[in-house]
CSV table of C-alpha atoms in Angstrom, one decimal:
chain,number,residue,atom,x,y,z
F,170,UNK,CA,87.0,96.5,70.0
F,171,UNK,CA,89.0,94.9,67.3
F,172,UNK,CA,88.8,91.8,65.1
F,173,UNK,CA,91.0,88.9,66.3
F,174,UNK,CA,93.1,87.7,63.4
F,175,UNK,CA,92.7,88.6,59.7
F,176,UNK,CA,92.6,92.0,58.2
F,177,UNK,CA,91.4,95.0,60.2
F,178,UNK,CA,88.2,96.5,58.8
F,179,UNK,CA,88.3,99.6,56.7
F,180,UNK,CA,87.6,102.9,58.4
F,181,UNK,CA,83.9,103.3,59.1
F,182,UNK,CA,83.1,99.6,58.7
F,183,UNK,CA,83.8,98.7,62.3
F,184,UNK,CA,81.8,101.5,63.8
F,185,UNK,CA,78.9,100.4,61.6
F,186,UNK,CA,78.7,96.9,63.2
F,187,UNK,CA,80.6,97.5,66.5
F,188,UNK,CA,77.6,98.5,68.6
F,189,UNK,CA,75.1,96.3,66.8
F,190,UNK,CA,77.3,93.3,67.4
F,191,UNK,CA,77.8,93.9,71.1
F,192,UNK,CA,74.1,94.7,71.4
F,193,UNK,CA,73.2,91.4,69.8
F,194,UNK,CA,75.5,89.5,72.1
F,195,UNK,CA,74.0,91.2,75.1
F,196,UNK,CA,70.5,90.4,73.9
F,197,UNK,CA,71.3,86.7,73.4
F,198,UNK,CA,73.0,86.4,76.7
F,199,UNK,CA,70.1,88.0,78.5
F,200,UNK,CA,67.5,85.9,76.6
F,201,UNK,CA,69.3,82.6,77.1
F,202,UNK,CA,70.5,83.3,80.6
F,203,UNK,CA,73.8,81.4,80.1
F,204,UNK,CA,75.7,81.0,83.3
F,205,UNK,CA,79.0,80.6,81.5
F,206,UNK,CA,78.6,84.0,79.8
F,207,UNK,CA,79.8,85.6,83.0
F,208,UNK,CA,83.2,84.4,82.1
F,209,UNK,CA,83.3,87.0,79.4
F,210,UNK,CA,82.8,89.6,82.1
F,211,UNK,CA,85.6,88.2,84.1
F,212,UNK,CA,88.0,88.1,81.2
F,213,UNK,CA,88.5,84.4,81.3
F,214,UNK,CA,87.9,84.2,77.5
F,215,UNK,CA,88.2,87.5,75.8
F,216,UNK,CA,87.1,86.3,72.4
F,217,UNK,CA,83.5,85.8,71.5
F,218,UNK,CA,82.1,84.1,68.4
F,219,UNK,CA,79.2,86.1,67.0
F,220,UNK,CA,76.8,84.1,64.8
F,221,UNK,CA,79.7,82.2,63.3
F,222,UNK,CA,80.9,85.2,61.4
F,223,UNK,CA,83.8,86.8,63.2
F,224,UNK,CA,85.7,86.6,66.5
F,225,UNK,CA,85.7,89.8,68.5
F,226,UNK,CA,88.0,90.8,71.3
F,227,UNK,CA,86.2,92.6,74.1
F,228,UNK,CA,87.4,95.9,75.5
F,229,UNK,CA,87.1,96.3,79.3
F,230,UNK,CA,84.0,98.3,78.8
F,231,UNK,CA,82.2,95.8,76.5
F,232,UNK,CA,83.4,92.9,78.7
F,233,UNK,CA,81.9,94.6,81.8
F,234,UNK,CA,78.6,95.2,79.9
F,235,UNK,CA,78.4,91.5,78.8
F,236,UNK,CA,79.2,90.3,82.3
F,237,UNK,CA,76.5,92.5,83.8
F,238,UNK,CA,74.0,91.4,81.2
F,239,UNK,CA,74.7,87.8,81.9
F,240,UNK,CA,74.4,88.2,85.6
F,241,UNK,CA,71.1,90.1,85.0
F,242,UNK,CA,69.8,87.3,82.8
F,243,UNK,CA,70.5,84.7,85.5
F,244,UNK,CA,68.9,86.9,88.2
F,245,UNK,CA,65.9,87.5,86.1
F,246,UNK,CA,65.5,83.8,85.5
F,247,UNK,CA,65.5,83.3,89.2
F,248,UNK,CA,62.6,85.7,89.7
F,249,UNK,CA,64.3,89.0,90.3
F,250,UNK,CA,66.1,91.7,88.4
F,251,UNK,CA,69.0,92.8,90.5
F,252,UNK,CA,70.6,96.2,90.7
F,253,UNK,CA,73.4,95.3,88.2
F,254,UNK,CA,71.0,94.3,85.4
F,255,UNK,CA,71.8,96.1,82.1
F,256,UNK,CA,68.9,96.8,79.7
F,257,UNK,CA,70.4,96.4,76.2
F,258,UNK,CA,67.6,98.6,74.8
F,259,UNK,CA,69.0,101.6,76.8
F,260,UNK,CA,72.7,101.1,76.2
F,261,UNK,CA,74.0,104.5,75.4
F,262,UNK,CA,75.7,103.8,72.0
F,263,UNK,CA,72.3,103.5,70.2
F,264,UNK,CA,72.5,106.9,68.5
F,265,UNK,CA,72.6,108.6,71.9
F,266,UNK,CA,68.9,108.0,72.4
F,267,UNK,CA,67.2,107.2,75.6
F,268,UNK,CA,64.7,104.3,75.6
F,269,UNK,CA,61.2,105.1,74.7
F,270,UNK,CA,59.4,105.5,78.1
F,271,UNK,CA,55.8,105.7,79.1
F,272,UNK,CA,54.4,108.0,81.7
F,273,UNK,CA,56.9,106.5,84.2
F,274,UNK,CA,60.0,107.9,82.4
F,275,UNK,CA,62.4,105.1,81.6
F,276,UNK,CA,60.0,102.4,82.8
F,277,UNK,CA,58.1,101.0,79.9
F,278,UNK,CA,55.8,98.1,79.2
F,279,UNK,CA,55.8,95.9,76.2
F,280,UNK,CA,53.3,96.6,73.4
F,281,UNK,CA,50.6,94.0,73.0
F,282,UNK,CA,51.6,91.2,70.5
F,283,UNK,CA,48.1,89.7,69.9
F,284,UNK,CA,46.2,91.3,67.1
F,285,UNK,CA,43.1,91.9,69.2
F,286,UNK,CA,44.8,93.3,72.2
F,287,UNK,CA,47.0,95.5,70.0
F,288,UNK,CA,43.8,96.8,68.3
F,289,UNK,CA,42.2,97.4,71.7
F,290,UNK,CA,45.1,99.7,72.8
F,291,UNK,CA,44.9,101.9,69.7
F,292,UNK,CA,42.6,104.7,68.9
F,293,UNK,CA,42.6,104.5,65.2
F,294,UNK,CA,44.7,107.7,65.1
F,295,UNK,CA,48.3,107.2,63.9
F,296,UNK,CA,50.7,107.9,66.7
F,297,UNK,CA,54.4,107.3,67.2
F,298,UNK,CA,55.7,104.2,69.0
F,299,UNK,CA,56.7,106.2,72.0
F,300,UNK,CA,53.1,107.5,72.4
F,301,UNK,CA,51.7,104.1,72.0
F,302,UNK,CA,54.0,102.8,74.7
F,303,UNK,CA,52.8,105.7,76.9
F,304,UNK,CA,49.2,104.7,76.2
F,305,UNK,CA,49.9,101.1,77.3
F,306,UNK,CA,51.7,102.4,80.4
F,307,UNK,CA,48.5,104.1,81.6
F,308,UNK,CA,46.9,100.7,81.9
F,309,UNK,CA,49.4,99.9,84.7
F,310,UNK,CA,49.0,103.2,86.6
F,311,UNK,CA,46.5,104.5,89.2
F,312,UNK,CA,47.0,101.6,91.6
F,313,UNK,CA,44.7,103.2,94.2
F,314,UNK,CA,41.7,102.7,91.7
F,315,UNK,CA,42.9,99.1,91.0
F,316,UNK,CA,43.1,98.0,94.7
F,317,UNK,CA,39.9,99.9,95.7
F,318,UNK,CA,37.9,98.2,93.0
F,319,UNK,CA,39.4,94.8,94.0
F,320,UNK,CA,38.5,95.3,97.7
F,321,UNK,CA,35.0,96.5,96.8
F,322,UNK,CA,34.1,93.6,94.6
F,323,UNK,CA,35.5,91.1,97.1
F,324,UNK,CA,33.4,92.7,99.8
F,325,UNK,CA,30.3,92.5,97.6
F,326,UNK,CA,30.8,88.9,96.5
F,327,UNK,CA,31.5,87.7,100.1
F,328,UNK,CA,28.6,89.6,101.6
F,329,UNK,CA,26.1,88.4,99.0
F,330,UNK,CA,27.4,84.8,99.3
F,331,UNK,CA,27.1,84.9,103.1
F,332,UNK,CA,23.5,86.3,102.7
F,333,UNK,CA,22.3,83.6,100.2
F,334,UNK,CA,24.9,80.8,100.3
F,335,UNK,CA,23.8,79.4,96.9
F,336,UNK,CA,26.1,77.8,94.3
F,337,UNK,CA,25.7,80.8,91.9
F,338,UNK,CA,27.0,83.2,94.5
F,339,UNK,CA,29.7,80.8,95.5
F,340,UNK,CA,30.9,80.7,91.9
F,341,UNK,CA,30.9,84.5,91.8
F,342,UNK,CA,33.0,84.7,95.0
F,343,UNK,CA,35.4,82.0,93.6
F,344,UNK,CA,35.8,83.9,90.3
F,345,UNK,CA,36.5,87.2,92.1
F,346,UNK,CA,39.2,85.6,94.3
F,347,UNK,CA,40.8,83.9,91.3
F,348,UNK,CA,40.8,86.7,88.8
F,349,UNK,CA,41.8,89.3,91.3
F,350,UNK,CA,44.7,87.1,92.6
F,351,UNK,CA,45.9,86.5,89.0
F,352,UNK,CA,45.6,90.2,88.2
F,353,UNK,CA,47.7,91.2,91.2
F,354,UNK,CA,50.3,88.6,90.3
F,355,UNK,CA,50.5,89.7,86.7
F,356,UNK,CA,50.5,93.4,87.7
F,357,UNK,CA,53.4,92.9,90.1
F,358,UNK,CA,55.3,90.7,87.7
F,359,UNK,CA,55.0,93.2,84.8
F,360,UNK,CA,55.9,96.2,86.9
F,361,UNK,CA,59.0,94.5,88.1
F,362,UNK,CA,59.9,93.3,84.6
F,363,UNK,CA,59.4,96.9,83.3
F,364,UNK,CA,61.7,98.3,85.9
F,365,UNK,CA,64.3,95.7,84.9
F,366,UNK,CA,63.9,96.5,81.2
F,367,UNK,CA,62.5,93.0,80.4
F,368,UNK,CA,59.5,92.1,78.3
F,369,UNK,CA,56.1,92.3,80.0
F,370,UNK,CA,53.0,90.1,79.6
F,371,UNK,CA,50.8,92.9,78.5
F,372,UNK,CA,48.5,90.6,76.5
F,373,UNK,CA,47.8,88.4,79.5
F,374,UNK,CA,47.3,91.4,81.8
F,375,UNK,CA,44.7,92.8,79.4
F,376,UNK,CA,43.0,89.4,79.1
F,377,UNK,CA,42.7,89.0,82.9
F,378,UNK,CA,41.4,92.5,83.3
F,379,UNK,CA,38.6,91.8,80.8
F,380,UNK,CA,37.8,88.5,82.5
F,381,UNK,CA,37.6,90.2,85.8
F,382,UNK,CA,35.2,92.8,84.4
F,383,UNK,CA,33.0,90.0,83.1
F,384,UNK,CA,33.0,88.3,86.6
F,385,UNK,CA,31.7,91.6,88.1
F,386,UNK,CA,29.0,91.8,85.4
F,387,UNK,CA,28.1,88.2,86.2
F,388,UNK,CA,27.7,89.1,89.9
F,389,UNK,CA,25.6,92.1,89.2
F,390,UNK,CA,23.4,90.1,86.9
F,391,UNK,CA,22.7,87.2,89.3
F,392,UNK,CA,22.1,89.6,92.2
F,393,UNK,CA,19.6,91.6,90.2
F,394,UNK,CA,17.8,88.4,89.1
F,395,UNK,CA,17.7,87.1,92.7
F,396,UNK,CA,14.9,89.4,93.7
F,397,UNK,CA,16.9,90.6,96.7
F,398,UNK,CA,16.6,94.4,96.0
F,399,UNK,CA,18.8,95.4,99.0
F,400,UNK,CA,21.6,93.2,97.7
F,401,UNK,CA,21.0,94.4,94.2
F,402,UNK,CA,21.3,98.1,95.2
F,403,UNK,CA,24.6,97.4,97.0
F,404,UNK,CA,26.1,95.4,94.1
F,405,UNK,CA,24.8,97.6,91.2
F,406,UNK,CA,26.0,100.8,92.8
F,407,UNK,CA,29.4,99.3,93.3
F,408,UNK,CA,29.4,98.0,89.7
F,409,UNK,CA,28.5,101.4,88.3
F,410,UNK,CA,31.2,103.1,90.4
F,411,UNK,CA,33.9,100.6,89.4
F,412,UNK,CA,32.9,101.0,85.7
F,413,UNK,CA,33.4,104.7,86.1
F,414,UNK,CA,36.8,104.1,87.7
F,415,UNK,CA,37.8,101.8,84.9
F,416,UNK,CA,37.0,104.5,82.3
F,417,UNK,CA,39.5,106.8,84.1
F,418,UNK,CA,42.2,104.2,84.8
F,419,UNK,CA,42.2,102.8,81.3
F,420,UNK,CA,41.7,106.1,79.4
F,421,UNK,CA,44.9,105.4,77.5
F,422,UNK,CA,43.0,102.8,75.5
F,423,UNK,CA,39.4,104.0,74.8
F,424,UNK,CA,38.5,100.8,72.9
F,425,UNK,CA,39.6,98.7,75.9
F,426,UNK,CA,37.5,101.0,78.2
F,427,UNK,CA,34.4,100.3,76.0
F,428,UNK,CA,35.1,96.5,76.3
F,429,UNK,CA,35.6,96.3,80.0
F,430,UNK,CA,32.7,98.7,80.8
F,431,UNK,CA,30.4,96.7,78.5
F,432,UNK,CA,31.4,93.5,80.2
F,433,UNK,CA,30.6,95.1,83.6
F,434,UNK,CA,27.4,97.0,82.9
F,435,UNK,CA,26.0,94.9,80.0
F,436,UNK,CA,25.0,91.8,82.1
F,437,UNK,CA,23.4,94.0,84.7
F,438,UNK,CA,21.3,95.8,82.1
F,439,UNK,CA,20.2,92.6,80.5
F,440,UNK,CA,19.3,91.1,83.9
F,441,UNK,CA,17.3,94.2,84.8
F,442,UNK,CA,15.2,93.7,81.6
F,443,UNK,CA,14.3,90.1,82.7
F,444,UNK,CA,13.9,90.8,86.4
F,445,UNK,CA,10.1,91.2,86.1
F,446,UNK,CA,9.9,94.7,87.6
F,447,UNK,CA,9.2,97.4,85.0
F,448,UNK,CA,11.0,100.0,87.2
F,449,UNK,CA,14.3,98.1,86.6
F,450,UNK,CA,13.9,98.7,82.9
F,451,UNK,CA,15.2,102.2,83.6
F,452,UNK,CA,18.6,100.5,84.3
F,453,UNK,CA,18.4,98.7,81.0
F,454,UNK,CA,17.8,102.0,79.2
F,455,UNK,CA,20.5,103.9,81.2
F,456,UNK,CA,23.3,101.4,80.6
F,457,UNK,CA,24.0,102.4,76.9
F,458,UNK,CA,24.0,106.0,77.9
F,459,UNK,CA,26.5,105.3,80.6
F,460,UNK,CA,28.7,103.3,78.3
F,461,UNK,CA,28.6,106.1,75.7
F,462,UNK,CA,29.5,108.7,78.3
F,463,UNK,CA,32.4,106.6,79.7
F,464,UNK,CA,33.8,105.9,76.3
F,465,UNK,CA,33.6,109.5,75.2
F,466,UNK,CA,35.3,110.6,78.4
F,467,UNK,CA,38.1,108.2,77.9
F,468,UNK,CA,38.5,109.2,74.3
F,469,UNK,CA,38.6,112.8,75.2
F,470,UNK,CA,41.2,112.3,77.9
F,471,UNK,CA,43.2,110.1,75.6
F,472,UNK,CA,43.1,112.8,72.9
F,473,UNK,CA,44.4,115.4,75.3
F,474,UNK,CA,47.2,113.1,76.4
F,475,UNK,CA,48.2,112.4,72.7
F,476,UNK,CA,48.0,116.1,71.8
F,477,UNK,CA,50.2,117.0,74.9
F,478,UNK,CA,52.8,114.4,74.1
F,479,UNK,CA,53.0,115.3,70.4
F,480,UNK,CA,53.4,118.9,71.4
F,481,UNK,CA,56.2,118.0,73.8
F,482,UNK,CA,57.9,115.8,71.2
F,483,UNK,CA,57.7,118.6,68.6
F,484,UNK,CA,59.1,121.1,71.0
F,485,UNK,CA,61.9,118.8,72.1
F,486,UNK,CA,62.7,118.1,68.5
F,487,UNK,CA,62.9,121.8,67.6
F,488,UNK,CA,65.0,122.6,70.6
F,489,UNK,CA,67.5,119.9,69.8
F,490,UNK,CA,67.7,120.1,66.0
F,491,UNK,CA,69.1,122.5,63.4
F,492,UNK,CA,66.2,123.7,61.2
F,493,UNK,CA,68.3,124.1,58.1
F,494,UNK,CA,70.0,120.7,58.0
F,495,UNK,CA,67.8,118.6,60.2
F,496,UNK,CA,70.9,117.5,62.2
F,497,UNK,CA,71.2,117.8,65.9
F,498,UNK,CA,72.2,121.3,67.0
F,499,UNK,CA,74.8,122.0,69.7
F,500,UNK,CA,72.4,121.5,72.5
F,501,UNK,CA,71.0,118.2,71.1
F,502,UNK,CA,74.5,116.9,70.3
F,503,UNK,CA,75.8,117.6,73.8
F,504,UNK,CA,72.8,115.8,75.3
F,505,UNK,CA,73.2,112.8,72.9
F,506,UNK,CA,77.0,112.6,73.5
F,507,UNK,CA,76.5,112.8,77.2
F,508,UNK,CA,74.3,109.8,77.1
F,509,UNK,CA,77.2,107.8,75.5
F,510,UNK,CA,79.9,108.9,78.0
F,511,UNK,CA,79.6,105.6,79.8
F,512,UNK,CA,80.7,103.6,76.8
F,513,UNK,CA,83.1,106.2,75.2
F,514,UNK,CA,83.5,107.1,71.6
F,515,UNK,CA,85.4,109.2,69.1
F,516,UNK,CA,84.5,112.8,68.4
F,517,UNK,CA,85.3,114.5,65.1
F,518,UNK,CA,85.0,118.3,64.9
F,519,UNK,CA,84.7,119.7,61.4
F,520,UNK,CA,85.1,123.1,59.9
F,521,UNK,CA,84.5,123.7,56.2
F,522,UNK,CA,87.4,125.3,54.2
F,523,UNK,CA,86.5,127.9,51.6
F,524,UNK,CA,82.8,128.1,52.5
F,525,UNK,CA,82.8,131.9,52.8
F,526,UNK,CA,83.7,132.5,49.2
F,527,UNK,CA,80.7,130.3,48.2
F,528,UNK,CA,78.4,132.6,50.1
F,529,UNK,CA,80.0,135.7,48.7
F,530,UNK,CA,80.0,134.4,45.1
F,531,UNK,CA,76.7,132.5,44.9
F,532,UNK,CA,74.6,134.0,47.8
F,533,UNK,CA,73.3,132.6,51.1
F,534,UNK,CA,70.8,130.3,49.4
F,535,UNK,CA,73.6,128.5,47.7
F,536,UNK,CA,75.5,128.4,51.0
F,537,UNK,CA,72.5,126.8,52.7
F,538,UNK,CA,72.4,124.2,49.9
F,539,UNK,CA,76.0,123.3,50.5
F,540,UNK,CA,75.4,123.0,54.3
F,541,UNK,CA,72.4,120.6,53.6
F,542,UNK,CA,74.5,118.5,51.3
F,543,UNK,CA,77.4,118.3,53.8
F,544,UNK,CA,74.9,117.2,56.4
F,545,UNK,CA,73.6,114.4,54.2
F,546,UNK,CA,77.1,113.2,53.6
F,547,UNK,CA,77.9,113.2,57.3
F,548,UNK,CA,74.7,111.2,58.1
F,549,UNK,CA,75.8,108.6,55.6
F,550,UNK,CA,79.2,108.5,57.1
F,551,UNK,CA,77.9,108.2,60.7
F,552,UNK,CA,75.8,105.2,59.8
F,553,UNK,CA,73.3,103.7,62.3
F,554,UNK,CA,75.5,104.0,65.4
F,555,UNK,CA,77.1,107.4,64.8
F,556,UNK,CA,75.7,110.8,65.4
F,557,UNK,CA,76.1,113.9,63.2
F,558,UNK,CA,75.4,117.5,64.2
F,559,UNK,CA,75.7,121.0,63.0
F,560,UNK,CA,77.2,123.1,65.8
F,561,UNK,CA,76.8,126.4,64.1
F,562,UNK,CA,77.8,128.3,61.0
F,563,UNK,CA,79.9,125.9,58.9
F,564,UNK,CA,81.0,123.8,61.9
F,565,UNK,CA,79.9,120.2,62.2
F,566,UNK,CA,80.5,117.3,64.6
F,567,UNK,CA,80.4,113.6,64.2
F,568,UNK,CA,80.4,111.2,67.1
F,569,UNK,CA,81.4,107.6,66.3
F,570,UNK,CA,82.0,104.5,68.5
F,571,UNK,CA,85.4,103.8,70.0
F,572,UNK,CA,88.2,103.6,67.4
F,573,UNK,CA,91.9,102.9,67.6
F,574,UNK,CA,94.3,105.8,66.8
F,575,UNK,CA,94.8,104.3,63.4
F,576,UNK,CA,91.1,103.9,62.9
F,577,UNK,CA,90.6,107.5,63.9
F,578,UNK,CA,93.1,108.6,61.2
F,579,UNK,CA,91.4,106.5,58.6
F,580,UNK,CA,87.9,107.5,59.4
F,581,UNK,CA,88.9,111.2,59.5
F,582,UNK,CA,90.5,110.8,56.1
F,583,UNK,CA,87.2,109.4,54.8
F,584,UNK,CA,85.4,112.5,56.1
F,585,UNK,CA,87.8,114.8,54.3
F,586,UNK,CA,87.6,112.7,51.1
F,587,UNK,CA,83.8,112.5,51.2
F,588,UNK,CA,83.4,116.3,51.6
F,589,UNK,CA,86.2,117.4,49.2
F,590,UNK,CA,86.1,114.7,46.5
F,591,UNK,CA,82.4,115.2,45.5
F,592,UNK,CA,81.6,118.6,43.9
F,593,UNK,CA,78.6,120.7,44.7
F,594,UNK,CA,76.3,121.8,41.9
F,595,UNK,CA,75.6,125.5,42.4
F,596,UNK,CA,73.9,127.7,39.7
F,597,UNK,CA,74.6,125.0,37.1
F,598,UNK,CA,78.3,124.9,37.9
F,599,UNK,CA,80.4,122.6,40.1
F,600,UNK,CA,82.0,124.0,43.2
F,601,UNK,CA,84.3,122.2,45.6
F,602,UNK,CA,85.0,123.0,49.2
F,603,UNK,CA,87.4,121.5,51.7
F,604,UNK,CA,87.2,120.5,55.3
F,605,UNK,CA,89.5,120.4,58.3
F,606,UNK,CA,88.9,117.8,61.0
F,607,UNK,CA,90.0,117.7,64.7
F,608,UNK,CA,89.5,114.3,66.4
F,609,UNK,CA,89.5,113.4,70.1
F,610,UNK,CA,88.9,110.1,71.8
F,611,UNK,CA,86.2,110.1,74.5
F,612,UNK,CA,87.0,107.6,77.2
F,613,UNK,CA,84.6,106.1,79.7
F,614,UNK,CA,83.2,108.8,82.0
F,615,UNK,CA,84.9,111.7,80.1
F,616,UNK,CA,82.9,114.9,80.0
F,617,UNK,CA,81.7,115.7,76.5
F,618,UNK,CA,82.5,119.4,77.0
F,619,UNK,CA,86.2,118.6,77.7
F,620,UNK,CA,86.3,116.1,74.7
F,621,UNK,CA,84.8,118.8,72.5
F,622,UNK,CA,87.4,121.3,73.7
F,623,UNK,CA,90.2,118.9,72.8
F,624,UNK,CA,88.7,118.2,69.4
F,625,UNK,CA,88.4,122.0,68.8
F,626,UNK,CA,92.0,122.5,69.7
F,627,UNK,CA,93.0,119.7,67.3
F,628,UNK,CA,90.8,121.3,64.6
F,629,UNK,CA,92.6,124.6,65.1
F,630,UNK,CA,95.9,122.8,64.6
F,631,UNK,CA,94.6,121.3,61.3
F,632,UNK,CA,93.5,124.7,60.1
F,633,UNK,CA,96.8,126.4,60.9
F,634,UNK,CA,98.6,123.7,58.9
F,635,UNK,CA,96.7,124.6,55.7
F,636,UNK,CA,93.4,122.8,56.3
F,637,UNK,CA,92.1,119.8,54.3
F,638,UNK,CA,93.6,117.4,56.9
F,639,UNK,CA,92.9,115.5,60.1
F,640,UNK,CA,94.6,116.1,63.4
F,641,UNK,CA,94.2,113.9,66.4
F,642,UNK,CA,94.1,115.6,69.9
F,643,UNK,CA,96.8,114.6,72.4
């Protein structure tokens, strides 16, 4: 990607806004669903105005992405997602990271936006955003429990209405049909949107679930007060079983479990207290115990899930990062770079010049200090959309977005300047080291291993020519 007209940006400037600019364009095209945006994918107009700031000329890769995103936006607007839809959140240039997924891998559901629903899906324990997404995802899982409960409540409402045929039971049946129908519609819509990478109506889904729980509580209450003990036994057993199922299905949000189970069992317990039969007071006394047990079970399951996910995250972080510098290690870097192979990039392979004498003269602790400082400088150079790594010893790598050959030379020169120009303070004295850089362009679909091999060969060429320079791979 390059600017149309005017001066070319300095090395490092373009890669700072390259990905973010295209990402912003994709987001706007998707959200607005502009039909004429597909022309960008066809190459009819290869320049795009971005927020009135600058005109960008699209590469073939970026043009294809924009076209796919525009087509996806139009398809989404028509009620589907389409196989060609591109989720901007998961585009591979975003620091090589995969999107935060819930329990369904890459399928994720939007976090609640309303204050009350957001509070209901939290436990009071601080967790990462990825874990919060996983907690919300559990609310959409266990469909067998969902449909079994829906069928059971419809059967109860229909049977009791047929038995009594009074307005109260007709209202219950109507509420069950309406809330269950809306819940199924919202569930299917959100699951489809999540698969497409679009926003989901999590707040409405939670609201309708709570309303459905209240309709079940209403049905249990009016049945208990009707004096028809046979009907009350059928409905109250079903109500208690469904409340238990909800405590399992919604364990990812214990506060929400307490809400829906209270809405289900609470009216039944209150009705039992006013039914006029002292025996039914046992139900009134048992309800708080049942609620406490369900809430505690959900909280315990939720805690186990959080502990497991945090352990997995910590293990994955340790496996992919260098403990000394905090950068990605070779394994993590290869994984991150492989995630960007579809968009391409530029790989810089670095080897420090004169590092061994630092270790010999000042000791390994001083050498570690130098490595940490080099890592910090590379992170600043990489910016938001680059990726720095320590491959081992005094070898580092930096993956940047696609650059022209001239841009590669300029950015490589900046790396050399940033490492060599600033001295390192060791034992109260300043020390300078050099760096040699090998660079290789990674095209669409190129294997990261082959790109790394070419960059390594270029690095060897830079070292044999005296070091302190950049060499571009053929």
